[in-house]
Coordinates of C-alpha atoms in Angstrom, one line a residue:
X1 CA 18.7 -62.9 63.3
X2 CA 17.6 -60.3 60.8
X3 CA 20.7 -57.7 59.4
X4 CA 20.4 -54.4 57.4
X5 CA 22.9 -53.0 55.3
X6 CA 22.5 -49.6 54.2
X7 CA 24.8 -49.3 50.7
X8 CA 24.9 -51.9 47.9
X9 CA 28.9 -51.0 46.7
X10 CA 31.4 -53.2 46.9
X11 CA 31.8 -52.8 50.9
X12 CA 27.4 -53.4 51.1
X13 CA 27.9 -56.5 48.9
X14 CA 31.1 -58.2 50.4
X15 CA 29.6 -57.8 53.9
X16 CA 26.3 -59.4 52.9
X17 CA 28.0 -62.2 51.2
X18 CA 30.1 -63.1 54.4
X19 CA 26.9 -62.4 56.8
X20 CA 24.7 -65.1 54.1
X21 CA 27.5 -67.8 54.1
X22 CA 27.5 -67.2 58.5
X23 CA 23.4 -68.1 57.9
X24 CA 21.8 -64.4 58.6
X25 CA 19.2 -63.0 57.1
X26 CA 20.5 -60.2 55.6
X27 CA 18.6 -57.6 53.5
X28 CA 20.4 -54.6 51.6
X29 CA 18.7 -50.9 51.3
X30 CA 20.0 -49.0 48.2
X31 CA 19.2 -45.8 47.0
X32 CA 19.5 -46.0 43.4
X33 CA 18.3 -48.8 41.1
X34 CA 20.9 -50.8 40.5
X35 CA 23.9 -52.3 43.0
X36 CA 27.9 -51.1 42.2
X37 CA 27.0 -48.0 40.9
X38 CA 30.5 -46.5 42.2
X39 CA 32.2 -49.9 41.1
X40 CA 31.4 -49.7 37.6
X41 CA 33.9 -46.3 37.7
X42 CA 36.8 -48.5 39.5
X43 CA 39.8 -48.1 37.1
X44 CA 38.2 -46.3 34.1
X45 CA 36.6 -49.2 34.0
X46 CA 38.6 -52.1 34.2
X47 CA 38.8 -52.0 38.0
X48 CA 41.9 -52.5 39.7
X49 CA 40.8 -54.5 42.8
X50 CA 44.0 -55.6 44.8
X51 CA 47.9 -54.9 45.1
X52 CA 50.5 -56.8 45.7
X53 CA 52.4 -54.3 47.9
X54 CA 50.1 -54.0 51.1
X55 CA 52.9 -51.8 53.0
X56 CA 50.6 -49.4 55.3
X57 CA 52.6 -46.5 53.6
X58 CA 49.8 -46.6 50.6
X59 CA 46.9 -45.9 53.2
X60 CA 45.8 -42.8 55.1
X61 CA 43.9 -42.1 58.3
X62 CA 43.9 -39.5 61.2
X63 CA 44.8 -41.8 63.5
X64 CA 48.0 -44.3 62.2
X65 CA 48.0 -46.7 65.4
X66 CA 44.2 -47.7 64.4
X67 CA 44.8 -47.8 60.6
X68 CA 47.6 -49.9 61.6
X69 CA 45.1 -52.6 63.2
X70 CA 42.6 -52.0 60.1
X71 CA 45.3 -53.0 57.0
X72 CA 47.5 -55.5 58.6
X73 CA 48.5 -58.9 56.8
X74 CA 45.6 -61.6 58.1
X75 CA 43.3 -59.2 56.9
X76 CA 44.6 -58.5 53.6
X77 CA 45.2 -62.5 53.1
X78 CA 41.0 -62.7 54.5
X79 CA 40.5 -60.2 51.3
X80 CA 42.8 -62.2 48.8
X81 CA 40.2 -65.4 50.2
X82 CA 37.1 -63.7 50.3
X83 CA 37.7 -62.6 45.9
X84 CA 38.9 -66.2 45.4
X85 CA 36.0 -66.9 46.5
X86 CA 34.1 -65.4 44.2
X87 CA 36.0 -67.5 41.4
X88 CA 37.0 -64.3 40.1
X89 CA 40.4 -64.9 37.7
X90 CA 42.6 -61.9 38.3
X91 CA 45.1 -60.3 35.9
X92 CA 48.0 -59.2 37.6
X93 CA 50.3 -56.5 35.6
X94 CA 53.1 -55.2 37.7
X95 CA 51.4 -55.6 41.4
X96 CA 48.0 -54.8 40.3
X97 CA 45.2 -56.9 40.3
X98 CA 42.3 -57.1 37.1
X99 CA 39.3 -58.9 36.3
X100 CA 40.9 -61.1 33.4
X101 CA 38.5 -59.7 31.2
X102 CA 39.5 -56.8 32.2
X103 CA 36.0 -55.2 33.0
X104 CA 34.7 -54.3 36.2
X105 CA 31.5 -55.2 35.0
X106 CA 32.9 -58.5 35.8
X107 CA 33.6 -58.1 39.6
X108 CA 30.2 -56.1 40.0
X109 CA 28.1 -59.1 38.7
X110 CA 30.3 -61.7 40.5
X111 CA 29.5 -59.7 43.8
X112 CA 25.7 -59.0 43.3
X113 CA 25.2 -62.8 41.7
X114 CA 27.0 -64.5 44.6
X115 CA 24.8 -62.0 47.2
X116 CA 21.8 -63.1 45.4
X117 CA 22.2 -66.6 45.2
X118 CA 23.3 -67.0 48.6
X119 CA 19.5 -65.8 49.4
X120 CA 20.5 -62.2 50.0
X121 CA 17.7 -59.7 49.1
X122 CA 18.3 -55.8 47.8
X123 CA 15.2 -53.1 48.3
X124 CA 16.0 -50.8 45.1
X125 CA 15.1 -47.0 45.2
X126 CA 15.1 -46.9 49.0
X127 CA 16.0 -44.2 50.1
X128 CA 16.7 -44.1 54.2
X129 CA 16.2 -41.0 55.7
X130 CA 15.8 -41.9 59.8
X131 CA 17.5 -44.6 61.9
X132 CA 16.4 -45.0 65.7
X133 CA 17.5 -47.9 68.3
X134 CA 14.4 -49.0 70.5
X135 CA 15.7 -51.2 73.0
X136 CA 17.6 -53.7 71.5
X137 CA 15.9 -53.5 67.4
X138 CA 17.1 -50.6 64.7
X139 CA 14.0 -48.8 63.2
X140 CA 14.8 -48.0 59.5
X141 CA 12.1 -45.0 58.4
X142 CA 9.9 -46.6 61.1
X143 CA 9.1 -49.6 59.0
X144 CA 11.9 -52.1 59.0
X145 CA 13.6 -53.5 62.1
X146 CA 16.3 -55.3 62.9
X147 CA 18.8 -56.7 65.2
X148 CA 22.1 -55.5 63.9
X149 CA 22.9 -52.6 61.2
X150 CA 25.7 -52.1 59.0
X151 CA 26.2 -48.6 57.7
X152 CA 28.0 -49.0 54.0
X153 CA 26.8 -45.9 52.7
X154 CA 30.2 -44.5 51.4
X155 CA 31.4 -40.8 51.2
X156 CA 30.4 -37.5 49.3
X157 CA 32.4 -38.6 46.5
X158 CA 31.0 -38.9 43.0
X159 CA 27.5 -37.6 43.9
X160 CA 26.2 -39.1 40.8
X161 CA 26.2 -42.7 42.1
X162 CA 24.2 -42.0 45.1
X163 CA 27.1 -40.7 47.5
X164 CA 25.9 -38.2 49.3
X165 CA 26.6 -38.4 52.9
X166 CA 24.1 -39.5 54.4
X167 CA 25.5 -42.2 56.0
X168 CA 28.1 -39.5 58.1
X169 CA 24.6 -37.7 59.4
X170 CA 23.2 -41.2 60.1
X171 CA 26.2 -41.9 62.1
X172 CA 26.0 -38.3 64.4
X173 CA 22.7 -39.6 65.1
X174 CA 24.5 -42.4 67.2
X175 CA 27.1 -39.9 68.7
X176 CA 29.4 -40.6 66.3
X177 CA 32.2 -38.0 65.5
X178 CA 33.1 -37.3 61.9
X179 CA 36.9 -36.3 60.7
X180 CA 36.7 -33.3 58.3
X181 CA 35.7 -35.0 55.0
X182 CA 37.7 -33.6 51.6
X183 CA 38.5 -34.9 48.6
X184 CA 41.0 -36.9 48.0
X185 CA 42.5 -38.5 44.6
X186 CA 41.1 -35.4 43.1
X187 CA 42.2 -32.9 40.0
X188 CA 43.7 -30.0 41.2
X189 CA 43.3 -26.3 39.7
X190 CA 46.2 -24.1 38.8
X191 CA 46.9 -20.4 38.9
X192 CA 49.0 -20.9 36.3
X193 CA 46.6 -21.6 32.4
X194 CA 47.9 -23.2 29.7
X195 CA 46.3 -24.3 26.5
X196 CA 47.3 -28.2 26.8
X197 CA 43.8 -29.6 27.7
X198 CA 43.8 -33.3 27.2
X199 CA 47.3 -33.7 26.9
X200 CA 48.7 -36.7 28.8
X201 CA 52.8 -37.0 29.7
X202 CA 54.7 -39.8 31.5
X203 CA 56.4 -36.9 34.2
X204 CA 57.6 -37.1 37.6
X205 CA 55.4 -35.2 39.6
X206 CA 56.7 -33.3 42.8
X207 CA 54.3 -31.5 45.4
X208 CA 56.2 -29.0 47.7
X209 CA 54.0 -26.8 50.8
X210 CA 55.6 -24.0 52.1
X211 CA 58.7 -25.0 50.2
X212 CA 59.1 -28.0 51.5
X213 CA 59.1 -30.9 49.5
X214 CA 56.1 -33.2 50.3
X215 CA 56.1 -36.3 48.4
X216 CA 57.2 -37.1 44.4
X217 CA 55.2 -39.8 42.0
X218 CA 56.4 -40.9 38.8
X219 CA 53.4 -41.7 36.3
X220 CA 51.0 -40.1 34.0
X221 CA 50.0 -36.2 34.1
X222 CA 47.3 -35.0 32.3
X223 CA 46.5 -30.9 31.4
X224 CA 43.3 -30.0 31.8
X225 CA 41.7 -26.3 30.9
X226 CA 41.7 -25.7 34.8
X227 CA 45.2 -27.1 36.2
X228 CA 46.6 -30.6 36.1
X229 CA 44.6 -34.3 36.5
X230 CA 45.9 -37.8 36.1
X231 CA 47.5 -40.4 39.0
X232 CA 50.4 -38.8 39.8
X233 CA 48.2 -35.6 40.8
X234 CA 45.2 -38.0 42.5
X235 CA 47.9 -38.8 44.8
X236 CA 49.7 -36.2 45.4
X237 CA 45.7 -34.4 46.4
X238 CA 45.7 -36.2 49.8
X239 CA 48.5 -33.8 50.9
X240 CA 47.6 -30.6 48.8
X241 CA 44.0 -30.3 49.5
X242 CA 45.0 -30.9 53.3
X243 CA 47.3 -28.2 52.7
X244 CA 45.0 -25.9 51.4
X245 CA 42.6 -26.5 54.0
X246 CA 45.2 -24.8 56.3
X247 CA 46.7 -22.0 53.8
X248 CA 49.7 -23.9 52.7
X249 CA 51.7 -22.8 49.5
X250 CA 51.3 -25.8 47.7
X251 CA 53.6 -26.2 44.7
X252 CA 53.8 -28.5 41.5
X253 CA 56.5 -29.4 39.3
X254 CA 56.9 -31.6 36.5
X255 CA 59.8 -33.2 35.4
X256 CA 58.9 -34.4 31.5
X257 CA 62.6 -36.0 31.6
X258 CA 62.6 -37.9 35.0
X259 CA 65.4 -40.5 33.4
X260 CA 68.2 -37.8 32.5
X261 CA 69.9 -37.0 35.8
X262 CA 71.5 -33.9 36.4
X263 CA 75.7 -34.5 36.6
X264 CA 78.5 -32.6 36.3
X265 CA 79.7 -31.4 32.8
X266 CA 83.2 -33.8 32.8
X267 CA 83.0 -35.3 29.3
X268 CA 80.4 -38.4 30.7
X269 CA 78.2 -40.0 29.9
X270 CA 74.9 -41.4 30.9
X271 CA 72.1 -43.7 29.4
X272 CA 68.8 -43.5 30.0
X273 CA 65.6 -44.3 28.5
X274 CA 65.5 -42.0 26.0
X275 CA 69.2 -43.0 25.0
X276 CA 72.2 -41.5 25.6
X277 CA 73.3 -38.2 26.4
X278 CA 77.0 -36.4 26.7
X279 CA 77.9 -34.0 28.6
X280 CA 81.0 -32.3 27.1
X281 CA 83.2 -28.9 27.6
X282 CA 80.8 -26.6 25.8
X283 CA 76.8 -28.2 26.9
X284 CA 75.0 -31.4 26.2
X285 CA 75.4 -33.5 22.8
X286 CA 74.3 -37.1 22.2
X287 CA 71.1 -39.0 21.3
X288 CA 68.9 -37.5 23.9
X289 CA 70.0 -33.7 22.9
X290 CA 70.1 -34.1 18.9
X291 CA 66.3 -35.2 19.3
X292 CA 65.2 -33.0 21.8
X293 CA 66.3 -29.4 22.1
X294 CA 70.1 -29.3 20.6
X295 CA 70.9 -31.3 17.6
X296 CA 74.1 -29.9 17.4
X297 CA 74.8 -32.1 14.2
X298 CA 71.9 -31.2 12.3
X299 CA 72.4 -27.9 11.3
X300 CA 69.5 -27.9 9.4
X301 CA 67.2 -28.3 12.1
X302 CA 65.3 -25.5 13.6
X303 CA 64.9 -25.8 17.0
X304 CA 61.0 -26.4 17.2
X305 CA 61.4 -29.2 14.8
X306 CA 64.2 -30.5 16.8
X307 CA 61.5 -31.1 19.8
X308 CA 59.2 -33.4 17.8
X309 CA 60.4 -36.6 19.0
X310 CA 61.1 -35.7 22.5
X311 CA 57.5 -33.9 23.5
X312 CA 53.4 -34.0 22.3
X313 CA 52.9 -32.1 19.6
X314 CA 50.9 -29.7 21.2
X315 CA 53.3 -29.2 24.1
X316 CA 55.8 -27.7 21.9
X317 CA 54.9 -24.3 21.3
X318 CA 54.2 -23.8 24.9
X319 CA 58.3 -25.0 26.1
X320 CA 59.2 -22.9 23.0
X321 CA 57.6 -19.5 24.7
X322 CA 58.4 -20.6 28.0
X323 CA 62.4 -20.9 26.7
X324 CA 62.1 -17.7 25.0
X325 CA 64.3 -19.4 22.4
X326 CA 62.9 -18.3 19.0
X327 CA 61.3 -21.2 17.5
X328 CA 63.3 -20.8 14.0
X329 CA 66.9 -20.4 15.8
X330 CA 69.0 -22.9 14.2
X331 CA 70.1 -25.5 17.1
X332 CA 73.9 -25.3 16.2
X333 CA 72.9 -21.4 17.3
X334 CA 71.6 -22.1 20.5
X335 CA 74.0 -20.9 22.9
X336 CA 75.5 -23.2 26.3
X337 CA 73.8 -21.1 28.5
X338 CA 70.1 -21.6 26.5
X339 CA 70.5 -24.9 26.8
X340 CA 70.9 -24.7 30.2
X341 CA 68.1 -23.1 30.6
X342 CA 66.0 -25.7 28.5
X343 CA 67.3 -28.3 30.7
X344 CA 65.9 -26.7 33.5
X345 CA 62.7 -25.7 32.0
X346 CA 61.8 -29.8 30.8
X347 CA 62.8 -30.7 34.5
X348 CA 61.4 -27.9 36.2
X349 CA 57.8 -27.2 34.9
X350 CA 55.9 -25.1 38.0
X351 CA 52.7 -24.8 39.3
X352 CA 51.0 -23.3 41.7
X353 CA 48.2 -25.2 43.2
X354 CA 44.9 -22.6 43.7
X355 CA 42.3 -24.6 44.6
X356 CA 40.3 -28.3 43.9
X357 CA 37.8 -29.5 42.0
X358 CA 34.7 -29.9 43.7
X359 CA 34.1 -32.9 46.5
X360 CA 31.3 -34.7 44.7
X361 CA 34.2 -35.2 41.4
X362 CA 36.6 -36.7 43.6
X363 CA 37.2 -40.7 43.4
X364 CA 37.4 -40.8 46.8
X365 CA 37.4 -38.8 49.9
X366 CA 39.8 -38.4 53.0
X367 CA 37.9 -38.4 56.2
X368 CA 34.8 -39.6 57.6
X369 CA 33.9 -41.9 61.2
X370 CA 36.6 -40.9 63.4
X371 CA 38.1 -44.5 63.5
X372 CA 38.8 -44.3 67.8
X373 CA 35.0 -44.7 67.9
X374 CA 34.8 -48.3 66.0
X375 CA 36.6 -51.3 66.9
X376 CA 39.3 -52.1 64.5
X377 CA 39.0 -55.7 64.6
X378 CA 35.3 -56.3 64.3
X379 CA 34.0 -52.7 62.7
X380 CA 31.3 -52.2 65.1
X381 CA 30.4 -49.3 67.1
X382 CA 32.0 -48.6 70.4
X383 CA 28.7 -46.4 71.0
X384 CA 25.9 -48.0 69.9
X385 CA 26.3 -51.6 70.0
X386 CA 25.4 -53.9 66.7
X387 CA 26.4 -51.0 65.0
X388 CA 28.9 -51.8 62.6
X389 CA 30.5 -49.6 59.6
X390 CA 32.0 -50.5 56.1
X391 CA 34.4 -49.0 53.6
X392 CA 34.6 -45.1 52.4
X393 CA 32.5 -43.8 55.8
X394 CA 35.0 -44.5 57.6
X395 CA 38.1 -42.5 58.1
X396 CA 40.7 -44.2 56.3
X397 CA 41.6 -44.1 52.5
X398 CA 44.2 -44.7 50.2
X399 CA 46.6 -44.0 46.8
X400 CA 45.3 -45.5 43.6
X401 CA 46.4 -49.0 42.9
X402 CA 43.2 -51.2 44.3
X403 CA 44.2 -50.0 47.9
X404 CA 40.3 -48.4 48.1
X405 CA 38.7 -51.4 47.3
X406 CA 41.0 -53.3 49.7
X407 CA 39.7 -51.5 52.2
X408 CA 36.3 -51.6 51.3
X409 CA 36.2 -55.5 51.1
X410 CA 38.6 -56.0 54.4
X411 CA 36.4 -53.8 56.2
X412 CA 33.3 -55.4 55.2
X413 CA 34.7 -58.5 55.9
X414 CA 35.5 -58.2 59.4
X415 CA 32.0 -56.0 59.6
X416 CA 30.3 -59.3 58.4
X417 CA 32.0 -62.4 60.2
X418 CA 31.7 -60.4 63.0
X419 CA 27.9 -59.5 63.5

């Protein structure tokens, strides 16, 4: 039995590598000239392939009840078999899984090697424009035929590896519907400008639509000359570019002090990360405050230089304006009330989300094949029979954390064992 895949990523390579070891003859079509394009990208690099926390909470699809068929725990545990497999050696740092080496050069070698050896075969700088069924065969361009066709193609995301979408009009060729694609895990542009590009802060990061709070994460943000980037904003995207899409107020706060809780001034005292802080009958003294904003027995210490060891350098002058505190104020100066008001400002940093960056800049998108259409337990087609469908066409994504390439290689899986 003869088997196409169209897509050499991660999800092309997995499913060949499961349809070689079942005996098929499987050959892969791929656009550009090499395999793992996309993959090479996965975690800056170092690709982050797995998690250890599998709750369905991390995932994302228009339709729960299937997603909740796709990602349950026998096919996550076929996954954690499928890259043991490989004789990959993970490095696991707080849930998440690495290459050891910490390259996903690695995992893209591992995957195209095993393909290879197993007798699978690759047709570089193909590019496949028409797909027809004729009685029982698939007619790729009108020159290849098979018996069964697995559409791997991925999304619109990072156009530059060969994601275009083709694979979505493929699939409307076969009746297939297609959920609204954006991006998601995206950067997201501000209304509001500020001169901080390229600086990164450990924040928490809150998204509120309409007012309503929406979801917080607790990470890295990074300032870019067009709004805000980093992990905590790729996954707070899901929800705001949805938002947007409906002409939702969608909202952004930073918190550059998640660890200092707001309590009531009574002479306690709290420790944190950044040390300890008191709260007393006239403000805020202790560690925390005598190296931040209020060094209140330094008198010495003007109150831009009291900032140094609490915020980036270049981050400084910006909380200065935005306290309207004058920079050379003495901190013993600073009134109660100003430092309330500083408080507030390094918890409360806002933003007002405009816009997105473009679709093909995204690391992933949300949407794709409407996932009623495909059976969730083998990936194929419930139009157009030995049709089956792999990783980002499909309608279900996820946070960053290896969650994306989970589903890639889970759907894959079940596409391959399965044909």
């Amino acid at each position: 039995m003869k088997i196409i895949i169209i897509g050499s990523g991660a999800s092309g390579l997995a499913a060949g590598i499961s349809l070689l070891r079942c005996g098929y003859d499987v050959t892969i079509l791929e656009r550009n000239n090499i395999s793992g394009k996309k993959l090479l990208l996965t975690g800056a690099g170092r690709c982050n392939f797995f998690n250890s926390d599998q709750n369905i909470v991390h995932y994302h699809s228009s339709d729960k009840a299937i997603l909740a068929k796709i990602i349950t725990s026998d096919n996550i545990h076929l996954v954690e078999d499928f890259i043991t497999s490989l004789g990959i050696v993970p490095k696991v740092k707080d849930g998440y899984y690495y290459p050891f080496a910490n390259q996903t050069y690695n995992m893209k070698e591992l995957l195209e090697r095993t393909y290879l050896d197993l007798g699978g075969k690759i047709k570089y700088n193909y590019l496949v424009e028409k797909i027809e069924k004729k009685n029982s065969l698939f007619l790729v361009n009108d020159t290849i035929s098979c018996d069964k066709l697995i559409l791997a193609t991925g999304s619109k995301a990072y156009k530059m590896t060969g994601s275009d979408g083709i694979g979505y009009q493929l699939a409307k060729k076969f009746n297939h519907h297609i959920v609204k694609v954006l991006p998601s895990l995206t950067s997201l542009i501000t209304r509001e400008k500020i001169n901080l590009k390229g600086v990164r802060v450990d924040a928490k990061v809150t998204l509120y639509e309409d007012g309503v709070k929406v979801r917080e994460e607790l990470g890295q943000v990074q300032f870019t000359d067009y709004g805000l980037s980093g992990i905590c904003i790729f996954n707070l995207s899901y929800y705001a570019v949805k938002g947007l899409n409906k002409n939702k107020k969608e909202v952004i706060t930073i918190d550059l002090m998640p660890f200092m809780d707001k309590v009531s001034f009574k002479n306690k005292k709290v420790y944190d990360d950044f040390g300890e802080m008191e709260f007393t009958k006239y403000g805020l003294d202790g560690p925390i405050i005598k190296s931040a904003s209020c060094r209140m027995k330094d008198t010495s210490k003007n109150f831009e230089n009291a900032l140094d060891d609490l915020l980036p350098r270049k981050l400084i002058p910006i909380i200065i304006e935005l306290s309207e505190i004058p920079k050379h104020m003495k901190v013993n100066q600073i009134s109660k009330q100003q430092r309330l008001n500083l408080v507030h400002l390094l918890k409360n940093i806002t933003f007002t989300v405009r816009r997105y960056r473009p679709i093909e800049e995204a690391i992933i998108t949300s949407g794709g094949i409407k996932v009623s259409e495909i059976n969730a337990s083998t990936m194929e087609s419930k139009i157009i029979k030995n049709l089956f469908f792999a990783g980002e066409i499909i309608d279900v994504d996820a946070y960053t954390g290896g969650f994306n390439l989970q589903i890639a290689y889970s759907t894959a899986y079940l596409a391959g064992i399965n044909c």
